[in-house]
Amino acid sequence: MRIETERLILRPHIPADFEDYFAYIMDRELQNMLGLRGVDDRASAQETFQWLLENGEFIALIGRDSGRVIGHIFVEPPSEKVAGDPKFAGKRGASISFAIAVWEQRKGLMLEALQCLTTQMLREGVDYIDCEYQAANEASRGLQEKLGFRYWGKEQFGDEELIINLLQKEGVDSAAGM
């Protein structure tokens, strides 16, 4: 998979991308927005990076101007809670999460990347895409709304309450799951 936009190249992450990943993921502000806990040194960042490489579609966002990885999108099977909803029986779903370097935020880059990726996913047979965010993460909520994601429900993850939003292909029932 390779997608090119005006300002970005999206392609699968490779092990050689770790240094760029490390540069943006160690930012405490970004970690707080993501609810990322326990990534506080090179070894724990490497462990997380390796897990992402092995457990889903880990997509690198590369800035055309810099040629460096500035963020990522992670695609995996849909949330069990959403997939277990009877209205999604027999439907194909996916779950996405994303992060972009703090110094690249508020430039519309993640919106650009996600618009292209979600459009491609829905065109290629995915019926719905779920995406979660922490209730306090207004930036993620706003971005998801701009993309057309709508509230589906809530989920508890440890001590964090997560909001689950859905983006659906036309014809898939959009009623809230909770």
PDB file of C-alpha atoms in Angstrom:
ATOM      1  CA  MET A   1       0.000   0.000   0.000  1.00  0.00           C
ATOM      2  CA  ARG A   2       1.300   3.412  -0.967  1.00  0.00           C
ATOM      3  CA  ILE A   3      -0.740   6.605  -1.051  1.00  0.00           C
ATOM      4  CA  GLU A   4       0.587   9.976  -2.115  1.00  0.00           C
ATOM      5  CA  THR A   5      -1.070  13.266  -1.262  1.00  0.00           C
ATOM      6  CA  GLU A   6      -0.019  16.805  -1.973  1.00  0.00           C
ATOM      7  CA  ARG A   7       2.167  16.944   1.154  1.00  0.00           C
ATOM      8  CA  LEU A   8       2.557  13.343   2.307  1.00  0.00           C
ATOM      9  CA  ILE A   9       3.551   9.844   1.332  1.00  0.00           C
ATOM     10  CA  LEU A  10       1.842   7.018   3.213  1.00  0.00           C
ATOM     11  CA  ARG A  11       3.524   3.634   3.134  1.00  0.00           C
ATOM     12  CA  PRO A  12       4.062   0.691   5.485  1.00  0.00           C
ATOM     13  CA  HIS A  13       6.511   1.377   8.278  1.00  0.00           C
ATOM     14  CA  ILE A  14       9.829  -0.433   8.067  1.00  0.00           C
ATOM     15  CA  PRO A  15      12.342  -1.097  10.881  1.00  0.00           C
ATOM     16  CA  ALA A  16      14.613   1.672   9.561  1.00  0.00           C
ATOM     17  CA  ASP A  17      11.882   4.216  10.455  1.00  0.00           C
ATOM     18  CA  PHE A  18      12.455   3.747  14.184  1.00  0.00           C
ATOM     19  CA  GLU A  19      14.638   6.836  14.696  1.00  0.00           C
ATOM     20  CA  ASP A  20      11.980   9.137  13.230  1.00  0.00           C
ATOM     21  CA  TYR A  21       9.264   7.357  15.255  1.00  0.00           C
ATOM     22  CA  PHE A  22      11.364   7.724  18.405  1.00  0.00           C
ATOM     23  CA  ALA A  23      11.816  11.463  17.741  1.00  0.00           C
ATOM     24  CA  TYR A  24       8.071  12.177  17.769  1.00  0.00           C
ATOM     25  CA  ILE A  25       6.680   9.509  20.105  1.00  0.00           C
ATOM     26  CA  MET A  26       8.844  10.564  23.070  1.00  0.00           C
ATOM     27  CA  ASP A  27       7.124  13.948  23.276  1.00  0.00           C
ATOM     28  CA  ARG A  28       5.151  13.989  26.565  1.00  0.00           C
ATOM     29  CA  GLU A  29       2.391  16.203  25.140  1.00  0.00           C
ATOM     30  CA  LEU A  30       1.774  13.676  22.350  1.00  0.00           C
ATOM     31  CA  GLN A  31       1.917  10.767  24.773  1.00  0.00           C
ATOM     32  CA  ASN A  32      -0.691  12.451  26.965  1.00  0.00           C
ATOM     33  CA  MET A  33      -3.008  13.007  23.985  1.00  0.00           C
ATOM     34  CA  LEU A  34      -2.630   9.335  23.049  1.00  0.00           C
ATOM     35  CA  GLY A  35      -3.006   8.031  26.591  1.00  0.00           C
ATOM     36  CA  LEU A  36       0.337   6.307  26.027  1.00  0.00           C
ATOM     37  CA  ARG A  37       1.757   4.987  29.269  1.00  0.00           C
ATOM     38  CA  GLY A  38       5.087   3.341  29.947  1.00  0.00           C
ATOM     39  CA  VAL A  39       6.958   4.594  26.877  1.00  0.00           C
ATOM     40  CA  ASP A  40       9.660   6.537  28.633  1.00  0.00           C
ATOM     41  CA  ASP A  41      12.940   5.410  27.120  1.00  0.00           C
ATOM     42  CA  ARG A  42      14.478   4.033  23.947  1.00  0.00           C
ATOM     43  CA  ALA A  43      13.870   0.381  24.904  1.00  0.00           C
ATOM     44  CA  SER A  44      10.161   0.858  25.640  1.00  0.00           C
ATOM     45  CA  ALA A  45       9.702   2.913  22.451  1.00  0.00           C
ATOM     46  CA  GLN A  46      11.436   0.139  20.459  1.00  0.00           C
ATOM     47  CA  GLU A  47       9.170  -2.460  22.056  1.00  0.00           C
ATOM     48  CA  THR A  48       6.047  -0.445  21.136  1.00  0.00           C
ATOM     49  CA  PHE A  49       7.328   0.157  17.595  1.00  0.00           C
ATOM     50  CA  GLN A  50       7.995  -3.565  17.125  1.00  0.00           C
ATOM     51  CA  TRP A  51       4.539  -4.473  18.473  1.00  0.00           C
ATOM     52  CA  LEU A  52       2.915  -2.074  15.996  1.00  0.00           C
ATOM     53  CA  LEU A  53       4.947  -3.553  13.122  1.00  0.00           C
ATOM     54  CA  GLU A  54       3.800  -7.070  14.004  1.00  0.00           C
ATOM     55  CA  ASN A  55       0.156  -6.571  15.004  1.00  0.00           C
ATOM     56  CA  GLY A  56      -1.578  -4.569  12.324  1.00  0.00           C
ATOM     57  CA  GLU A  57      -1.044  -2.317   9.355  1.00  0.00           C
ATOM     58  CA  PHE A  58       1.423   0.279  10.681  1.00  0.00           C
ATOM     59  CA  ILE A  59       1.479   3.118   8.165  1.00  0.00           C
ATOM     60  CA  ALA A  60       4.205   5.777   8.123  1.00  0.00           C
ATOM     61  CA  LEU A  61       3.340   9.373   7.254  1.00  0.00           C
ATOM     62  CA  ILE A  62       6.293  10.889   5.469  1.00  0.00           C
ATOM     63  CA  GLY A  63       6.506  14.626   4.887  1.00  0.00           C
ATOM     64  CA  ARG A  64       7.298  15.300   1.249  1.00  0.00           C
ATOM     65  CA  ASP A  65       9.289  18.383   2.227  1.00  0.00           C
ATOM     66  CA  SER A  66      11.506  16.623   4.781  1.00  0.00           C
ATOM     67  CA  GLY A  67      11.471  13.005   3.592  1.00  0.00           C
ATOM     68  CA  ARG A  68      11.124  11.993   7.266  1.00  0.00           C
ATOM     69  CA  VAL A  69       8.453  10.036   9.088  1.00  0.00           C
ATOM     70  CA  ILE A  70       6.341  12.571  10.994  1.00  0.00           C
ATOM     71  CA  GLY A  71       3.506  10.357  12.207  1.00  0.00           C
ATOM     72  CA  HIS A  72       1.615   7.133  11.763  1.00  0.00           C
ATOM     73  CA  ILE A  73      -1.745   5.498  11.322  1.00  0.00           C
ATOM     74  CA  PHE A  74      -2.366   2.053  12.765  1.00  0.00           C
ATOM     75  CA  VAL A  75      -5.063  -0.143  11.215  1.00  0.00           C
ATOM     76  CA  GLU A  76      -6.246  -3.295  12.946  1.00  0.00           C
ATOM     77  CA  PRO A  77      -9.402  -5.411  13.250  1.00  0.00           C
ATOM     78  CA  PRO A  78     -12.412  -3.517  14.601  1.00  0.00           C
ATOM     79  CA  SER A  79     -13.048  -3.002  18.281  1.00  0.00           C
ATOM     80  CA  GLU A  80     -14.576  -6.170  19.734  1.00  0.00           C
ATOM     81  CA  LYS A  81     -17.282  -4.058  21.304  1.00  0.00           C
ATOM     82  CA  VAL A  82     -18.307  -2.572  17.940  1.00  0.00           C
ATOM     83  CA  ALA A  83     -17.889  -5.825  16.006  1.00  0.00           C
ATOM     84  CA  GLY A  84     -20.112  -7.565  18.549  1.00  0.00           C
ATOM     85  CA  ASP A  85     -23.001  -5.211  17.831  1.00  0.00           C
ATOM     86  CA  PRO A  86     -25.669  -7.262  15.954  1.00  0.00           C
ATOM     87  CA  LYS A  87     -26.134  -4.498  13.348  1.00  0.00           C
ATOM     88  CA  PHE A  88     -22.568  -5.176  12.167  1.00  0.00           C
ATOM     89  CA  ALA A  89     -22.994  -8.951  11.803  1.00  0.00           C
ATOM     90  CA  GLY A  90     -21.568  -9.988   8.439  1.00  0.00           C
ATOM     91  CA  LYS A  91     -20.005  -6.560   7.898  1.00  0.00           C
ATOM     92  CA  ARG A  92     -16.309  -5.933   7.396  1.00  0.00           C
ATOM     93  CA  GLY A  93     -14.813  -3.452   9.840  1.00  0.00           C
ATOM     94  CA  ALA A  94     -11.494  -1.952  10.834  1.00  0.00           C
ATOM     95  CA  SER A  95     -10.168   0.167  13.667  1.00  0.00           C
ATOM     96  CA  ILE A  96      -7.729   3.035  13.233  1.00  0.00           C
ATOM     97  CA  SER A  97      -5.563   5.046  15.571  1.00  0.00           C
ATOM     98  CA  PHE A  98      -3.120   7.766  14.661  1.00  0.00           C
ATOM     99  CA  ALA A  99      -0.417  10.111  15.889  1.00  0.00           C
ATOM    100  CA  ILE A 100       1.508  12.984  14.377  1.00  0.00           C
ATOM    101  CA  ALA A 101       4.541  14.825  15.693  1.00  0.00           C
ATOM    102  CA  VAL A 102       3.621  17.801  17.874  1.00  0.00           C
ATOM    103  CA  TRP A 103       5.641  20.116  15.624  1.00  0.00           C
ATOM    104  CA  GLU A 104       3.530  19.004  12.618  1.00  0.00           C
ATOM    105  CA  GLN A 105       0.109  19.393  14.295  1.00  0.00           C
ATOM    106  CA  ARG A 106      -2.493  21.961  13.262  1.00  0.00           C
ATOM    107  CA  LYS A 107      -1.343  21.963   9.639  1.00  0.00           C
ATOM    108  CA  GLY A 108      -4.087  19.670   8.305  1.00  0.00           C
ATOM    109  CA  LEU A 109      -1.619  16.873   7.541  1.00  0.00           C
ATOM    110  CA  MET A 110      -3.401  14.147   9.509  1.00  0.00           C
ATOM    111  CA  LEU A 111      -6.739  15.194   7.996  1.00  0.00           C
ATOM    112  CA  GLU A 112      -5.171  14.925   4.534  1.00  0.00           C
ATOM    113  CA  ALA A 113      -3.757  11.468   5.298  1.00  0.00           C
ATOM    114  CA  LEU A 114      -6.899  10.076   6.918  1.00  0.00           C
ATOM    115  CA  GLN A 115      -9.225  11.395   4.199  1.00  0.00           C
ATOM    116  CA  CYS A 116      -7.259   9.478   1.580  1.00  0.00           C
ATOM    117  CA  LEU A 117      -6.849   6.330   3.652  1.00  0.00           C
ATOM    118  CA  THR A 118     -10.438   6.045   4.906  1.00  0.00           C
ATOM    119  CA  THR A 119     -11.824   6.733   1.422  1.00  0.00           C
ATOM    120  CA  GLN A 120      -9.621   3.964   0.035  1.00  0.00           C
ATOM    121  CA  MET A 121     -10.619   1.550   2.817  1.00  0.00           C
ATOM    122  CA  LEU A 122     -14.353   2.123   2.261  1.00  0.00           C
ATOM    123  CA  ARG A 123     -13.941   1.833  -1.513  1.00  0.00           C
ATOM    124  CA  GLU A 124     -12.040  -1.449  -1.102  1.00  0.00           C
ATOM    125  CA  GLY A 125     -14.738  -3.207   0.914  1.00  0.00           C
ATOM    126  CA  VAL A 126     -14.563  -2.051   4.535  1.00  0.00           C
ATOM    127  CA  ASP A 127     -18.117  -1.292   5.718  1.00  0.00           C
ATOM    128  CA  TYR A 128     -17.206   0.646   8.855  1.00  0.00           C
ATOM    129  CA  ILE A 129     -14.170   2.082  10.613  1.00  0.00           C
ATOM    130  CA  ASP A 130     -14.038   2.714  14.338  1.00  0.00           C
ATOM    131  CA  CYS A 131     -11.739   5.163  16.046  1.00  0.00           C
ATOM    132  CA  GLU A 132     -11.394   5.948  19.749  1.00  0.00           C
ATOM    133  CA  TYR A 133     -10.193   8.970  21.655  1.00  0.00           C
ATOM    134  CA  GLN A 134      -9.838  10.015  25.285  1.00  0.00           C
ATOM    135  CA  ALA A 135     -12.659  12.308  26.355  1.00  0.00           C
ATOM    136  CA  ALA A 136     -10.154  15.133  26.997  1.00  0.00           C
ATOM    137  CA  ASN A 137      -8.547  14.893  23.539  1.00  0.00           C
ATOM    138  CA  GLU A 138     -10.480  17.629  21.750  1.00  0.00           C
ATOM    139  CA  ALA A 139      -8.102  17.657  18.774  1.00  0.00           C
ATOM    140  CA  SER A 140      -8.811  14.004  17.977  1.00  0.00           C
ATOM    141  CA  ARG A 141     -12.556  14.497  18.459  1.00  0.00           C
ATOM    142  CA  GLY A 142     -12.580  17.469  16.091  1.00  0.00           C
ATOM    143  CA  LEU A 143     -10.516  15.684  13.476  1.00  0.00           C
ATOM    144  CA  GLN A 144     -12.762  12.635  13.570  1.00  0.00           C
ATOM    145  CA  GLU A 145     -15.848  14.830  13.173  1.00  0.00           C
ATOM    146  CA  LYS A 146     -14.302  16.580  10.134  1.00  0.00           C
ATOM    147  CA  LEU A 147     -13.766  13.131   8.595  1.00  0.00           C
ATOM    148  CA  GLY A 148     -17.420  12.201   9.110  1.00  0.00           C
ATOM    149  CA  PHE A 149     -16.993   9.902  12.125  1.00  0.00           C
ATOM    150  CA  ARG A 150     -20.018   9.910  14.428  1.00  0.00           C
ATOM    151  CA  TYR A 151     -20.479   8.944  18.058  1.00  0.00           C
ATOM    152  CA  TRP A 152     -21.172   5.240  18.639  1.00  0.00           C
ATOM    153  CA  GLY A 153     -20.494   4.665  22.323  1.00  0.00           C
ATOM    154  CA  LYS A 154     -17.993   4.537  25.151  1.00  0.00           C
ATOM    155  CA  GLU A 155     -15.503   2.004  26.416  1.00  0.00           C
ATOM    156  CA  GLN A 156     -13.477   1.785  29.594  1.00  0.00           C
ATOM    157  CA  PHE A 157      -9.761   1.094  29.147  1.00  0.00           C
ATOM    158  CA  GLY A 158      -8.096   0.850  32.543  1.00  0.00           C
ATOM    159  CA  ASP A 159      -8.828   4.147  34.259  1.00  0.00           C
ATOM    160  CA  GLU A 160      -9.537   5.961  30.979  1.00  0.00           C
ATOM    161  CA  GLU A 161     -12.935   6.420  29.381  1.00  0.00           C
ATOM    162  CA  LEU A 162     -12.668   6.244  25.612  1.00  0.00           C
ATOM    163  CA  ILE A 163     -15.189   7.615  23.149  1.00  0.00           C
ATOM    164  CA  ILE A 164     -15.809   5.358  20.135  1.00  0.00           C
ATOM    165  CA  ASN A 165     -16.717   6.986  16.837  1.00  0.00           C
ATOM    166  CA  LEU A 166     -17.651   5.296  13.565  1.00  0.00           C
ATOM    167  CA  LEU A 167     -17.285   6.132   9.913  1.00  0.00           C
ATOM    168  CA  GLN A 168     -19.583   3.983   7.820  1.00  0.00           C
ATOM    169  CA  LYS A 169     -20.164   3.152   4.204  1.00  0.00           C
ATOM    170  CA  GLU A 170     -23.633   4.165   3.031  1.00  0.00           C
ATOM    171  CA  GLY A 171     -26.253   1.544   3.752  1.00  0.00           C
ATOM    172  CA  VAL A 172     -24.789   0.438   7.091  1.00  0.00           C
ATOM    173  CA  ASP A 173     -27.099   1.278  10.027  1.00  0.00           C
ATOM    174  CA  SER A 174     -25.614   4.241  11.891  1.00  0.00           C
ATOM    175  CA  ALA A 175     -27.596   4.157  15.139  1.00  0.00           C
ATOM    176  CA  ALA A 176     -25.549   4.556  18.298  1.00  0.00           C
ATOM    177  CA  GLY A 177     -24.366   1.335  19.861  1.00  0.00           C
ATOM    178  CA  MET A 178     -24.949   2.406  23.454  1.00  0.00           C
TER     179      MET A 178
END
